[in-house]
Every structure is written in C-alpha cells, then in structure tokens.
PDB file of C-alpha atoms and ligand atoms in Angstrom:
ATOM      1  CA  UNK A 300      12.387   5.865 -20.999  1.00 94.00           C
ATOM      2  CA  UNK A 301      14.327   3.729 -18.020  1.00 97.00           C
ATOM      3  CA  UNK A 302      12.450   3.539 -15.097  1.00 98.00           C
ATOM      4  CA  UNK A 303      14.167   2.027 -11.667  1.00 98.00           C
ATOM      5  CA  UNK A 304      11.526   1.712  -9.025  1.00 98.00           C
ATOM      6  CA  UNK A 305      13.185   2.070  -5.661  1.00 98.00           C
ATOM      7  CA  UNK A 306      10.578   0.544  -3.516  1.00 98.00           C
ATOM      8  CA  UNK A 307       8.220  -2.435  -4.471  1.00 98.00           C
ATOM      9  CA  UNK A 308       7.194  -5.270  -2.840  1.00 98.00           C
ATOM     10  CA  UNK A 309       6.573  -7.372  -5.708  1.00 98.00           C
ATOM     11  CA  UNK A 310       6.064 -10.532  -3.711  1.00 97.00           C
ATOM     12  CA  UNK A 311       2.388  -9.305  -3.373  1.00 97.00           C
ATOM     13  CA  UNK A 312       2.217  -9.243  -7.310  1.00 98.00           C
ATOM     14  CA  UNK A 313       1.463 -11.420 -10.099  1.00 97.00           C
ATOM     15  CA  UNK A 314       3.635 -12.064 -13.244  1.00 97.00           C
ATOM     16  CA  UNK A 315       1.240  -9.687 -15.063  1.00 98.00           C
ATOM     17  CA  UNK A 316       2.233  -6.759 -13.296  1.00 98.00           C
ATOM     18  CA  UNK A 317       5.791  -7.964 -14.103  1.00 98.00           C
ATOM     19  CA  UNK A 318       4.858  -7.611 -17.759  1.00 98.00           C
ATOM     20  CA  UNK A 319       2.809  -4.323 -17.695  1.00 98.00           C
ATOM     21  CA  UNK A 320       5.965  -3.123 -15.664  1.00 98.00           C
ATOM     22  CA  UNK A 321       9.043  -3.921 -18.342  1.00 98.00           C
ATOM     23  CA  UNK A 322       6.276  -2.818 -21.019  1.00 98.00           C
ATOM     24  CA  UNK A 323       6.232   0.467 -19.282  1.00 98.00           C
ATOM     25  CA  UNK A 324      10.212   0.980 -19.134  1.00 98.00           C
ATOM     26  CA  UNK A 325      11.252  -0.634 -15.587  1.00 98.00           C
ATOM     27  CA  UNK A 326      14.180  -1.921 -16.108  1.00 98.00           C
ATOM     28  CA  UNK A 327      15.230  -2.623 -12.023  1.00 98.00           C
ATOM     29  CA  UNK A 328      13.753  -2.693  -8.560  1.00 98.00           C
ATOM     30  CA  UNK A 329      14.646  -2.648  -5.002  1.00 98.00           C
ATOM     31  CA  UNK A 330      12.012  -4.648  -2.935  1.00 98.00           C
ATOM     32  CA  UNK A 331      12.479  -3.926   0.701  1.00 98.00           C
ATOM     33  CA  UNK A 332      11.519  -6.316   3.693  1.00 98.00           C
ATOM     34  CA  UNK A 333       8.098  -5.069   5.011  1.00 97.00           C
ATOM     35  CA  UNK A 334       5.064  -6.706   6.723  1.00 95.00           C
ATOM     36  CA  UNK A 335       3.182  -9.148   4.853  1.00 94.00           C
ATOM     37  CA  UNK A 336      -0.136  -8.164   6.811  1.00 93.00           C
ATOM     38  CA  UNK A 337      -0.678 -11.628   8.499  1.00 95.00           C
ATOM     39  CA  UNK A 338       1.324 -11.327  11.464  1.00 95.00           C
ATOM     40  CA  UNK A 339       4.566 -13.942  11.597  1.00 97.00           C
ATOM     41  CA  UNK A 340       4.699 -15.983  14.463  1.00 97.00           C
ATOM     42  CA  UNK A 341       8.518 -16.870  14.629  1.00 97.00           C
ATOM     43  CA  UNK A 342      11.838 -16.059  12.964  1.00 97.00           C
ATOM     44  CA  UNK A 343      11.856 -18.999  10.602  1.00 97.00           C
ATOM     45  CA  UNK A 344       9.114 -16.933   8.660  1.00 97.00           C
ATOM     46  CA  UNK A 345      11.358 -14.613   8.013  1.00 98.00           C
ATOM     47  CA  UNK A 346      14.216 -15.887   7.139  1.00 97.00           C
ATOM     48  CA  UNK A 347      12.014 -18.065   5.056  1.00 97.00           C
ATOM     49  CA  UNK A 348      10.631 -14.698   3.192  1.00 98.00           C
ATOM     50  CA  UNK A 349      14.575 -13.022   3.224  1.00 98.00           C
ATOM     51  CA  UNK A 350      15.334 -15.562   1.297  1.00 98.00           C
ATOM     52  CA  UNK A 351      12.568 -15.499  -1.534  1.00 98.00           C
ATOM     53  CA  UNK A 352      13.353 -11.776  -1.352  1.00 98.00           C
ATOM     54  CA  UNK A 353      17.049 -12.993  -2.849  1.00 98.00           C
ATOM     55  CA  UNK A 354      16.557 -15.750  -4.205  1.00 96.00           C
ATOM     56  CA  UNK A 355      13.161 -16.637  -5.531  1.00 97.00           C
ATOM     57  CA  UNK A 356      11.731 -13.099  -6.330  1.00 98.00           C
ATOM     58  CA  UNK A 357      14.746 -12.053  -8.462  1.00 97.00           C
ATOM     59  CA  UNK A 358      14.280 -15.066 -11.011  1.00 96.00           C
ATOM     60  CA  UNK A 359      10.986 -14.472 -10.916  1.00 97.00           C
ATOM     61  CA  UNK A 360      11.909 -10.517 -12.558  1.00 98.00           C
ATOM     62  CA  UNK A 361      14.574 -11.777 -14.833  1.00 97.00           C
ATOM     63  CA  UNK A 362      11.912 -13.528 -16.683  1.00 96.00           C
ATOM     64  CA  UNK A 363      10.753 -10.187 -17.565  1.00 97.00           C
ATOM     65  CA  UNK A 364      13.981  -8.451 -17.948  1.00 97.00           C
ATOM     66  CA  UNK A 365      13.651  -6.976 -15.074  1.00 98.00           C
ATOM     67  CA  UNK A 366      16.875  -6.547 -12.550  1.00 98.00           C
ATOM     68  CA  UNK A 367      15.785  -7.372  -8.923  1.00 98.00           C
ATOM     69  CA  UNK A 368      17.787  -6.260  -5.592  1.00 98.00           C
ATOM     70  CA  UNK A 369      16.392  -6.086  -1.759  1.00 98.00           C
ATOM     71  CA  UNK A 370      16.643  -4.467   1.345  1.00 98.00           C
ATOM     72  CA  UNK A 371      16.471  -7.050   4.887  1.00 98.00           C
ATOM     73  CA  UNK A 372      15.192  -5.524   8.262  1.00 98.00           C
ATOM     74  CA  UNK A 373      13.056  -6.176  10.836  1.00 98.00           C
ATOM     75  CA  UNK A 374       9.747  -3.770   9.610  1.00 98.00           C
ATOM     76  CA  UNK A 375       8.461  -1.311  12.466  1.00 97.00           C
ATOM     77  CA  UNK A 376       5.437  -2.705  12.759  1.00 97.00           C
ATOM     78  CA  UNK A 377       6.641  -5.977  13.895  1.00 97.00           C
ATOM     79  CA  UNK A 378       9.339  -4.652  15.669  1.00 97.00           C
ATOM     80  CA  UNK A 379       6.753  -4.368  18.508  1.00 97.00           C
ATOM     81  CA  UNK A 380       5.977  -8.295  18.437  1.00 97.00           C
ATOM     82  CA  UNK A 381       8.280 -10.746  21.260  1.00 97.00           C
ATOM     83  CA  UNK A 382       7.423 -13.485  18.656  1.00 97.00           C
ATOM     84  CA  UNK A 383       9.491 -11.543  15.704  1.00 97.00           C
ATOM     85  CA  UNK A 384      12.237  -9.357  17.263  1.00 97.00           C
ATOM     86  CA  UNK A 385      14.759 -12.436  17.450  1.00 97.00           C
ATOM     87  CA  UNK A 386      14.852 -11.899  13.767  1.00 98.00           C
ATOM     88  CA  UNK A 387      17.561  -8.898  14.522  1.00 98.00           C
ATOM     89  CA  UNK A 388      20.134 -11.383  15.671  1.00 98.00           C
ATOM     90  CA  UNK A 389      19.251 -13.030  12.056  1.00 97.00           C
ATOM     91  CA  UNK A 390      20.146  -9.744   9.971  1.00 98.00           C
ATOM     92  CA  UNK A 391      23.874  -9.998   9.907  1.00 98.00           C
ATOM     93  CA  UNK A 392      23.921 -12.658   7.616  1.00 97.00           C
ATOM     94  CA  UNK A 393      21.822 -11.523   4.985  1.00 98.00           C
ATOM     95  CA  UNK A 394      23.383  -7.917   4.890  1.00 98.00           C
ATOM     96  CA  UNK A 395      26.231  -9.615   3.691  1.00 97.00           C
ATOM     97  CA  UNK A 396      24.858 -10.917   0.517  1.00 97.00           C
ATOM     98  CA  UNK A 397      25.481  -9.678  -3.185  1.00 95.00           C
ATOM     99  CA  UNK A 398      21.490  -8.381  -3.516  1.00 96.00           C
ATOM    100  CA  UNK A 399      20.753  -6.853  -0.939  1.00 98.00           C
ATOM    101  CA  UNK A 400      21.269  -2.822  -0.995  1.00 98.00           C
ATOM    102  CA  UNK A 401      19.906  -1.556   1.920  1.00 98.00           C
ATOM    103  CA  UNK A 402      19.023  -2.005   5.567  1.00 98.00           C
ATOM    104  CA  UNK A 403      15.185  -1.522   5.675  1.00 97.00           C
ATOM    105  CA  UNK A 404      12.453  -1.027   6.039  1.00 97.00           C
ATOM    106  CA  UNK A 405      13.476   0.463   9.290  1.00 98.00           C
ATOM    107  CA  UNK A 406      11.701   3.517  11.267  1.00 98.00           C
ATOM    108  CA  UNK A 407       8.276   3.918  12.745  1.00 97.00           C
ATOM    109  CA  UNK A 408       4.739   2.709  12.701  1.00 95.00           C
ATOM    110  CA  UNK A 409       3.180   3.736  16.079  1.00 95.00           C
ATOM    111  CA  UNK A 410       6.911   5.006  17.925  1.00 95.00           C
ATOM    112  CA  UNK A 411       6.726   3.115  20.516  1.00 96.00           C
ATOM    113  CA  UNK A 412      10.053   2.340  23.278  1.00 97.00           C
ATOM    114  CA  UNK A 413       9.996  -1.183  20.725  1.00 98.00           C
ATOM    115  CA  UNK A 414      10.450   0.669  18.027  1.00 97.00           C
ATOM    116  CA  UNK A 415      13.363   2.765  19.309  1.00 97.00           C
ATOM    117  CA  UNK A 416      15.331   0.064  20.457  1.00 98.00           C
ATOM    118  CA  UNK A 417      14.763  -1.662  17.079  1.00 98.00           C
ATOM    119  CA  UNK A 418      15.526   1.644  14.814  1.00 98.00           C
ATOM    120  CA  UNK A 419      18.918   2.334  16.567  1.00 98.00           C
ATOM    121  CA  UNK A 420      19.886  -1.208  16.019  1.00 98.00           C
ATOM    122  CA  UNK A 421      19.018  -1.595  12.694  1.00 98.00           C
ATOM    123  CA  UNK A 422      20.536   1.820  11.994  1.00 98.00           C
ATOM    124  CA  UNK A 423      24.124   0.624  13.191  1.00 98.00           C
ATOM    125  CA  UNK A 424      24.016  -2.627  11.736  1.00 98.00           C
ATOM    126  CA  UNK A 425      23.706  -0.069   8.346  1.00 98.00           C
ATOM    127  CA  UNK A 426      26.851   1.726   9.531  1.00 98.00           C
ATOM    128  CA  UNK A 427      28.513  -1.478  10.197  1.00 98.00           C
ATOM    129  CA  UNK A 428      27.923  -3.393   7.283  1.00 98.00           C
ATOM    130  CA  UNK A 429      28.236   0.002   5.118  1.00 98.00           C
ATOM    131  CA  UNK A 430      24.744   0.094   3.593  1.00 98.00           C
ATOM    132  CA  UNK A 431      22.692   2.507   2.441  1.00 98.00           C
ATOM    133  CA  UNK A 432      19.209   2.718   5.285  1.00 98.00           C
ATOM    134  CA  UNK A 433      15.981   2.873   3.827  1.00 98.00           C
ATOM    135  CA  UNK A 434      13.624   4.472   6.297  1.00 98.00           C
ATOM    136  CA  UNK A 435       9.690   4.223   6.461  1.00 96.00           C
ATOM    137  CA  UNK A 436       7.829   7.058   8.402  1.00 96.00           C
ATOM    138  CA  UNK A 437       4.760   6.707  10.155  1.00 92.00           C
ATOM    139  CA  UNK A 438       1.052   7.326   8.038  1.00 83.00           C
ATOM    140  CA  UNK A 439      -0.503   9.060  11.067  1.00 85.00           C
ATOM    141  CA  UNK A 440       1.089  11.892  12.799  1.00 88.00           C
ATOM    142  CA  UNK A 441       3.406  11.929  10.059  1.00 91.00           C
ATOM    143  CA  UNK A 442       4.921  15.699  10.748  1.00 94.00           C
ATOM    144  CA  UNK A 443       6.050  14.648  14.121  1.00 95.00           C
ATOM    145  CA  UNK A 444       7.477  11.077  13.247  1.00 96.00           C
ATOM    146  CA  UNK A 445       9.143  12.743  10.130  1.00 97.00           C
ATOM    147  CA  UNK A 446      10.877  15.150  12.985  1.00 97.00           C
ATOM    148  CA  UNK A 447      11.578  11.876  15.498  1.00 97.00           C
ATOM    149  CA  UNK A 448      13.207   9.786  12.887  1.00 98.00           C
ATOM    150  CA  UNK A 449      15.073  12.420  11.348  1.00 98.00           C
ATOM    151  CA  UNK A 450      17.081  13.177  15.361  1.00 98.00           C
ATOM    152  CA  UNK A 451      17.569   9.387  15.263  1.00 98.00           C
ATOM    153  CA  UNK A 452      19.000   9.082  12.226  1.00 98.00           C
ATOM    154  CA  UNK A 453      21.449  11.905  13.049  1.00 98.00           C
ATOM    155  CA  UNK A 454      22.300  10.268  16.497  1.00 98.00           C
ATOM    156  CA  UNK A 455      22.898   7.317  14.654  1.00 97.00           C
ATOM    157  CA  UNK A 456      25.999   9.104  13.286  1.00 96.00           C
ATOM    158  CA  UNK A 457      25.102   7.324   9.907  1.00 98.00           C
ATOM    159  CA  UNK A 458      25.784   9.420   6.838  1.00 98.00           C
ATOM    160  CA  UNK A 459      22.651  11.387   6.060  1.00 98.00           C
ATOM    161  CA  UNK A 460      23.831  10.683   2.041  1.00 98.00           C
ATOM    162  CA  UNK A 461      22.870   7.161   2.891  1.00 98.00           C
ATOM    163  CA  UNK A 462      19.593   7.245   3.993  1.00 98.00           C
ATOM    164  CA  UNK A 463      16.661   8.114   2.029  1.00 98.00           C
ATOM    165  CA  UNK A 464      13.421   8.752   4.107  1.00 98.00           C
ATOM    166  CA  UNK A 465      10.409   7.794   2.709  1.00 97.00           C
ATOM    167  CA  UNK A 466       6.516   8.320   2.151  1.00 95.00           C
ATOM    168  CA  UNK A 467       7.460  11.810   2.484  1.00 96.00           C
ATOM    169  CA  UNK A 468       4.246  14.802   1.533  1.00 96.00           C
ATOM    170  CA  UNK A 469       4.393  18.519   0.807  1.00 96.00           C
ATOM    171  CA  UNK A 470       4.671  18.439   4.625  1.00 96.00           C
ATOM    172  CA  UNK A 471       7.766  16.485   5.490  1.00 97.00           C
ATOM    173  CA  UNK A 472       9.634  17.149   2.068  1.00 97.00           C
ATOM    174  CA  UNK A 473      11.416  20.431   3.557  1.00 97.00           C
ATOM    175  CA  UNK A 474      13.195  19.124   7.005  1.00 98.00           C
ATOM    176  CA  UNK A 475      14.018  15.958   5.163  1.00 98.00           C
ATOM    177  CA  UNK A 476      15.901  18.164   2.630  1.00 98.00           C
ATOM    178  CA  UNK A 477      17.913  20.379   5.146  1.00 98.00           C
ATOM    179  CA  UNK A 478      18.892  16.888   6.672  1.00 98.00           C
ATOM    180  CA  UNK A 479      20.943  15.791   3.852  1.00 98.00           C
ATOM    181  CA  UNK A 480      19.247  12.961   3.761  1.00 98.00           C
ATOM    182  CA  UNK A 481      17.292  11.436   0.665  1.00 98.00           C
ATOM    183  CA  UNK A 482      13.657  12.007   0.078  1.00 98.00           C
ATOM    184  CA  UNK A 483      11.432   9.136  -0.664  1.00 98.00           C
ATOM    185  CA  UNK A 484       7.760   9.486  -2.623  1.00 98.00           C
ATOM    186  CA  UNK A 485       5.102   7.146  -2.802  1.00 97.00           C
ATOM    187  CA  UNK A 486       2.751   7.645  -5.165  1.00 97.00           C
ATOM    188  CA  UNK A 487      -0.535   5.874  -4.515  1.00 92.00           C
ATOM    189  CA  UNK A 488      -3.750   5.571  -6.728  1.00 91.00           C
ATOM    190  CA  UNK A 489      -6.144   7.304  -4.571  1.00 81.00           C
ATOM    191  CA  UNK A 490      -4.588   8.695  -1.099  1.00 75.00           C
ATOM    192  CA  UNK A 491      -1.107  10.351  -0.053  1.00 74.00           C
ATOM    193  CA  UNK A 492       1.085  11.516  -3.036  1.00 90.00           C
ATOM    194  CA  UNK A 493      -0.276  11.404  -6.600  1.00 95.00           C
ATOM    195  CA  UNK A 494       1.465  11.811  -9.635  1.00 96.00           C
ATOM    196  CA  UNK A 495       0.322  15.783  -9.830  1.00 96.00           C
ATOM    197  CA  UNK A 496       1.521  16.921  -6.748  1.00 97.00           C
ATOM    198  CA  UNK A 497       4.979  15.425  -7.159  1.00 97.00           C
ATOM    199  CA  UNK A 498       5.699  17.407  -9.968  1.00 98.00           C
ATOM    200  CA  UNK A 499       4.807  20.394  -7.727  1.00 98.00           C
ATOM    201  CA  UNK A 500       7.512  19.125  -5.036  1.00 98.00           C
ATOM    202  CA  UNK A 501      10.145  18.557  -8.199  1.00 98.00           C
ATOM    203  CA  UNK A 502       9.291  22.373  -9.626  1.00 98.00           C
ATOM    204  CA  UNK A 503       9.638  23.708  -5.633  1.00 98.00           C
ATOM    205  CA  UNK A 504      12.709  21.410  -4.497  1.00 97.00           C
ATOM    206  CA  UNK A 505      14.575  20.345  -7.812  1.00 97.00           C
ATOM    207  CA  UNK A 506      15.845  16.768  -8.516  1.00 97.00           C
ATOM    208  CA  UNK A 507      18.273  16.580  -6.247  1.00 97.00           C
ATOM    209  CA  UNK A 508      18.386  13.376  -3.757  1.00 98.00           C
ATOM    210  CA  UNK A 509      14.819  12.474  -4.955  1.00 98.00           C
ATOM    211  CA  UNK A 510      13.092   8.925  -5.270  1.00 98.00           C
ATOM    212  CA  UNK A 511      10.314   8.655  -6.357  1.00 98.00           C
ATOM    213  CA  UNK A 512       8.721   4.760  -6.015  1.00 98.00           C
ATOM    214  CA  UNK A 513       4.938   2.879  -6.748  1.00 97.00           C
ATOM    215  CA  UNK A 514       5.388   0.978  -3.171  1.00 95.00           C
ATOM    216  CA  UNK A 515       3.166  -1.296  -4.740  1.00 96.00           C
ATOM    217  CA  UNK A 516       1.947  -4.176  -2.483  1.00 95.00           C
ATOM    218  CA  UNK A 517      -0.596  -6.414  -1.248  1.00 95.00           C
ATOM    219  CA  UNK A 518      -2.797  -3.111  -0.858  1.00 93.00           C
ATOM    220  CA  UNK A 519      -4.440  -0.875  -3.491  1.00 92.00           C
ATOM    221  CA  UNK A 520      -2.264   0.641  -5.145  1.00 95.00           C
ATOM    222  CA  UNK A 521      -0.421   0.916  -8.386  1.00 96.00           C
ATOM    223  CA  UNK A 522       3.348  -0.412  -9.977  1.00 98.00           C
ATOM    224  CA  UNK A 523       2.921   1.755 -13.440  1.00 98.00           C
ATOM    225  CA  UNK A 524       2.457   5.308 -10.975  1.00 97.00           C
ATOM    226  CA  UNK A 525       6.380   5.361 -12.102  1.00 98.00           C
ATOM    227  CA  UNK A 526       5.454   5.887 -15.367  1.00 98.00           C
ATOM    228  CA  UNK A 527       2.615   8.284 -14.906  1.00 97.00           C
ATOM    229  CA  UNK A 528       4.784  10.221 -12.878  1.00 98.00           C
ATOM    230  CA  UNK A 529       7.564  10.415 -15.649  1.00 98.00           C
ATOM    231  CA  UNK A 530       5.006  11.451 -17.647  1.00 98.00           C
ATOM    232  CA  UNK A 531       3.185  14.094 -16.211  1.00 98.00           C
ATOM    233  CA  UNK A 532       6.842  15.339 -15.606  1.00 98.00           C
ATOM    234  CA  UNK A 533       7.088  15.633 -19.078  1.00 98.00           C
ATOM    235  CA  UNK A 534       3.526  17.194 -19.708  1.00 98.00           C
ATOM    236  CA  UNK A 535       4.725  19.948 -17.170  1.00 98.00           C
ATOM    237  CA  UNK A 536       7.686  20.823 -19.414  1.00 98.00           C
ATOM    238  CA  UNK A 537      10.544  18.459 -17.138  1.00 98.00           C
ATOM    239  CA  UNK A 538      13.080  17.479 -19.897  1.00 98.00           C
ATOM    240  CA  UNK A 539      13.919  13.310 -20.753  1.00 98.00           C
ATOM    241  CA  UNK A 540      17.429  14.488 -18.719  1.00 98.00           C
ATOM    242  CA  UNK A 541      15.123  15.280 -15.599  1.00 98.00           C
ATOM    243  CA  UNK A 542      12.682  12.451 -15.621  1.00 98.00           C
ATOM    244  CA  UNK A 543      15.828   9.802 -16.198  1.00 98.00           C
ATOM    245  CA  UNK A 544      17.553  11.368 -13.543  1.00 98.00           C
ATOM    246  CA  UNK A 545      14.567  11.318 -10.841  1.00 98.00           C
ATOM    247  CA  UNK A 546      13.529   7.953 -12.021  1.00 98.00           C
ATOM    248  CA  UNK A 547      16.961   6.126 -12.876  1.00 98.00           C
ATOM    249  CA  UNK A 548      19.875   7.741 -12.212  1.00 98.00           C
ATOM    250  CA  UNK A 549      18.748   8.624  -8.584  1.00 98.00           C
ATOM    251  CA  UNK A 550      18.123   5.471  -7.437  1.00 98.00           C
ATOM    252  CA  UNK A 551      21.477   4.105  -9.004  1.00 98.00           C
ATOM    253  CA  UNK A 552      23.169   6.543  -6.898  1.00 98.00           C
ATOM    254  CA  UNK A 553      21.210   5.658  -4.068  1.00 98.00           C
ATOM    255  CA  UNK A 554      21.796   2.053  -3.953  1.00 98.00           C
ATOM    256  CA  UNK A 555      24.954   2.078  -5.469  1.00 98.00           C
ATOM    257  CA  UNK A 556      26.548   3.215  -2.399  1.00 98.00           C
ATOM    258  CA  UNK A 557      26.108   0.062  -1.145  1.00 98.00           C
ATOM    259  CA  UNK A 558      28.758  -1.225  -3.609  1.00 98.00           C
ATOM    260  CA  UNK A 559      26.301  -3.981  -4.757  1.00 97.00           C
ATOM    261  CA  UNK A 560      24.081  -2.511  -7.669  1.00 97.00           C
ATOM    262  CA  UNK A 561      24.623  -4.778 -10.144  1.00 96.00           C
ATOM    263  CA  UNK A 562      22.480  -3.536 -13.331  1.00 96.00           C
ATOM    264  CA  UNK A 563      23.823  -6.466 -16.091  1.00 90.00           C
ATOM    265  CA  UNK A 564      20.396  -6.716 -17.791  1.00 80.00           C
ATOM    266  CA  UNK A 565      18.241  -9.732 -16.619  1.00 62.00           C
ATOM    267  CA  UNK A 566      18.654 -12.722 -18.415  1.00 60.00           C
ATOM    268  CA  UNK A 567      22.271 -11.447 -19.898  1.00 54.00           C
ATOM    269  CA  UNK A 568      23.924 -14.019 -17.384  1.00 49.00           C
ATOM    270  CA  UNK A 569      21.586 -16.706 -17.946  1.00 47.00           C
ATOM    271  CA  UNK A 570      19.973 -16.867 -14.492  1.00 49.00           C
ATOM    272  CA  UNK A 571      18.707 -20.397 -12.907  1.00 54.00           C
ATOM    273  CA  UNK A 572      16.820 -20.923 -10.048  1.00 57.00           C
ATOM    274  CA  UNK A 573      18.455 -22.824  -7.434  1.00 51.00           C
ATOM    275  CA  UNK A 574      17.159 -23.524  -3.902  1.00 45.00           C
ATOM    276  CA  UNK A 575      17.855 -19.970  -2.542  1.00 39.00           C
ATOM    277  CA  UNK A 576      20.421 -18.278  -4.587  1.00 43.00           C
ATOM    278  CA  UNK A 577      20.422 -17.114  -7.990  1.00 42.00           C
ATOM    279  CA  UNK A 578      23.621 -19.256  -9.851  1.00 42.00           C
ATOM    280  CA  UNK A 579      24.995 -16.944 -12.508  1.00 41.00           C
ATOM    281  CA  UNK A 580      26.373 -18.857 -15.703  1.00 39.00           C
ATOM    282  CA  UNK A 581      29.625 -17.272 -17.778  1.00 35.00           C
ATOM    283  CA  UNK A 582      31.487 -13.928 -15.726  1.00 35.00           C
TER     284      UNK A 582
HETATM  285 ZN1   ZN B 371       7.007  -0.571   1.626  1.00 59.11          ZN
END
C-alpha cells in the first residue's frame, strides 16, 4: 500500500513519527503553512518558517524516504493580527518555488472583515500564480463557514477543480461536492472525523475528488490515521484500486495541477542540505 498524506504539518513531529510513517506506506506529503500556536510577532518569522517548510523539512523526510512538498499562505487565524498580515506582500516569492503546490492554508477561523480581505487575496494570488488553493474551514459553526467559503471561492472565479476544502464532516461533505470543488478529511484520534465514519462518506459519495489527510500537528492527534483509514476501507469490502486511489492517486491529481509534483523517490537524487534549498545531485 502507497499512502500520500495531503495535509501534515510535520514540523510539529519528531523523526520517529517519520519512521512509523514510511513503515506504514507514506511515501509523500504536502505540509501546508498553518499557525504554530505561539503567536508570531513579525514577518521575518515567517519567512523564517516558509523556508524550513522548503528547505529544511524536506531533507528532514528524505531521510526516511519520504517525498516532501508545501503549501505558503498567510493562515486565517493570523490573518487577523497587524503584526503578521505584511507577510501577504511576502507570498509572491515563495509561490514561485519548485515545492510548493498550493496556496494555503487559506479560509476561516472566526470570519471576521480580516479574514475576508485576506481569503480573496490569497485566493487570486492562487489564480495568478496557477496553483492549486488549499482551504481550511472553521471548527465552530462549521455548516455556515462551509457555505461562506464555498460563495468566496466561487467569486474568486478560481477553478473549483483546484481547490480542495477541508476538515469537511457528514455535514459539509454534500455542498462541497455540488461545488466541484475537492473535499478534504481529517481524521483525528478522538474528535471530528474518525476512520469509521469516512468509510460511510466513501460508500455514500464515492471516491471521486476525495482527500483524505492525518493533519497531524503540534496537537493530539495521529500521522498513521492514513493507514487505519486504508484499512478499515478494506475491512468494509473497498478494493486495493479504491484505497490507492483515495489515498494516492487523489492527491497526485490534486497537487499535480500545480505542475510541480515531483514524486522521484527520496534519496534517488541524493539530496543535501544547504542553507535553505534542497541541491539536487545528477538530473
Ligand atoms: Zn492544518
């Protein structure tokens, strides 16, 4: 089994989740920007953490095998901060690097005007630099902000095939469908969406345009809920077809839209640290 986990934040994780990971079958990643939990106080910290996110963070997976991209945006939550919405005049450079997939995470915390202002931005810096959006929604009211980000998104006039909404429930799963756009599951240890009840969302809405992601972090929660995901797939009588598509091939089509996937196995292009970029020996 090949396992690509579209949303990690693998910063907040030791090596040994690294291992346990490429025991389990991950094979690639996609860690997007997000709040670190200790508020930033300035721009430099971010550029400072964009470029561990494309630099540092990927060496640190090859070790393992493991192919690391990222997504770069200002996070909703600090959207609403004077000290940290400078950073948006900062994005343009790093959506023009090799490893980085995606615009996010963009979207809402707490919707504020803030927020807005820094959704529609990020969202047209997406359609300008021809990425793929990556779009958090909000853990309270979650219905209504599903609804809200969804009109943005469409006044955006970004592709719906290029953004995949995410920390979607049994709740938000069916508007996110009729929107084109593609639905994102986080599958958490104890609260929100366990492995169980996504296979009941797969039986009742298919394969189609679905990610499903650990969105492990610096909180509780879990990297291997991947696996146990493919798995219980499997126990429910999913074929090896469906479980590589919803867990590999989905994501590949996702993020390859960017034109930037690049899936050479870690390690195959001998991969050295250096300062902030990843040097690539041979091709
Ligand atoms: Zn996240």
């Amino acid at each position: 089994m090949r396992i690509f986990d579209p949303h990690i934040h693998m910063t907040s994780r030791t090596t040994d989740d690294y291992a346990r990971m490429a025991a389990a079958g991950v094979r690639a990643l996609v860690e997007p920007a997000f709040w670190l939990g200790q508020p930033r106080t300035n721009p430099g910290s971010f550029t400072d953490y964009f470029d561990s996110l494309i630099g540092w963070e990927p060496y640190r997976a090859a070790q393992f095998g493991i192919v690391h991209h990222a997504t770069i945006a200002l996070n909703p939550k600090e959207a609403n901060d004077p000290r940290c919405r400078p950073v948006l005049d900062l994005l343009p450079r790093y959506l023009d690097k090799d490893r980085v997939v995606a615009v996010g995470e963009i979207g809402y915390d707490s919707m504020t005007p803030e927020e807005d202002d820094a959704f529609e931005r990020q969202l047209a810096l997406a359609v300008e630099h021809e990425l793929p959006a990556l779009v958090h929604t909000p853990h309270r009211d979650k219905a209504h902000g599903t609804r809200r980000t969804l009109e943005v998104v469409a006044a955006s006039g970004i592709d719906p095939g290029r953004v995949a909404v995410d920390h979607l429930n049994e709740v938000t799963v069916g508007i996110v469908r009729e929107s084109g756009c593609w639905m994102g599951f986080s599958i958490y240890p104890e609260t929100k969406m366990s492995p169980p009840r996504m296979v009941e969302i797969l039986r009742e809405h298919g394969p189609e345009r679905m990610l499903v992601n650990s969105a492990a972090d610096w909180g509780h929660s879990d990297p291997l809920l991947t696996l146990e995901t493919a798995q219980a797939m499997l126990a429910a009588g999913f074929t090896e077809d469906d479980v590589d598509r919803v867990l590999w091939r989905n994501p590949v089509e996702f993020y390859g839209q960017s034109g930037r996937l690049d899936l050479t196995p870690a390690g195959a292009g001998e991969e050295t640290f250096a300062g902030s970029s990843i040097k690539r020996g041979g091709s």
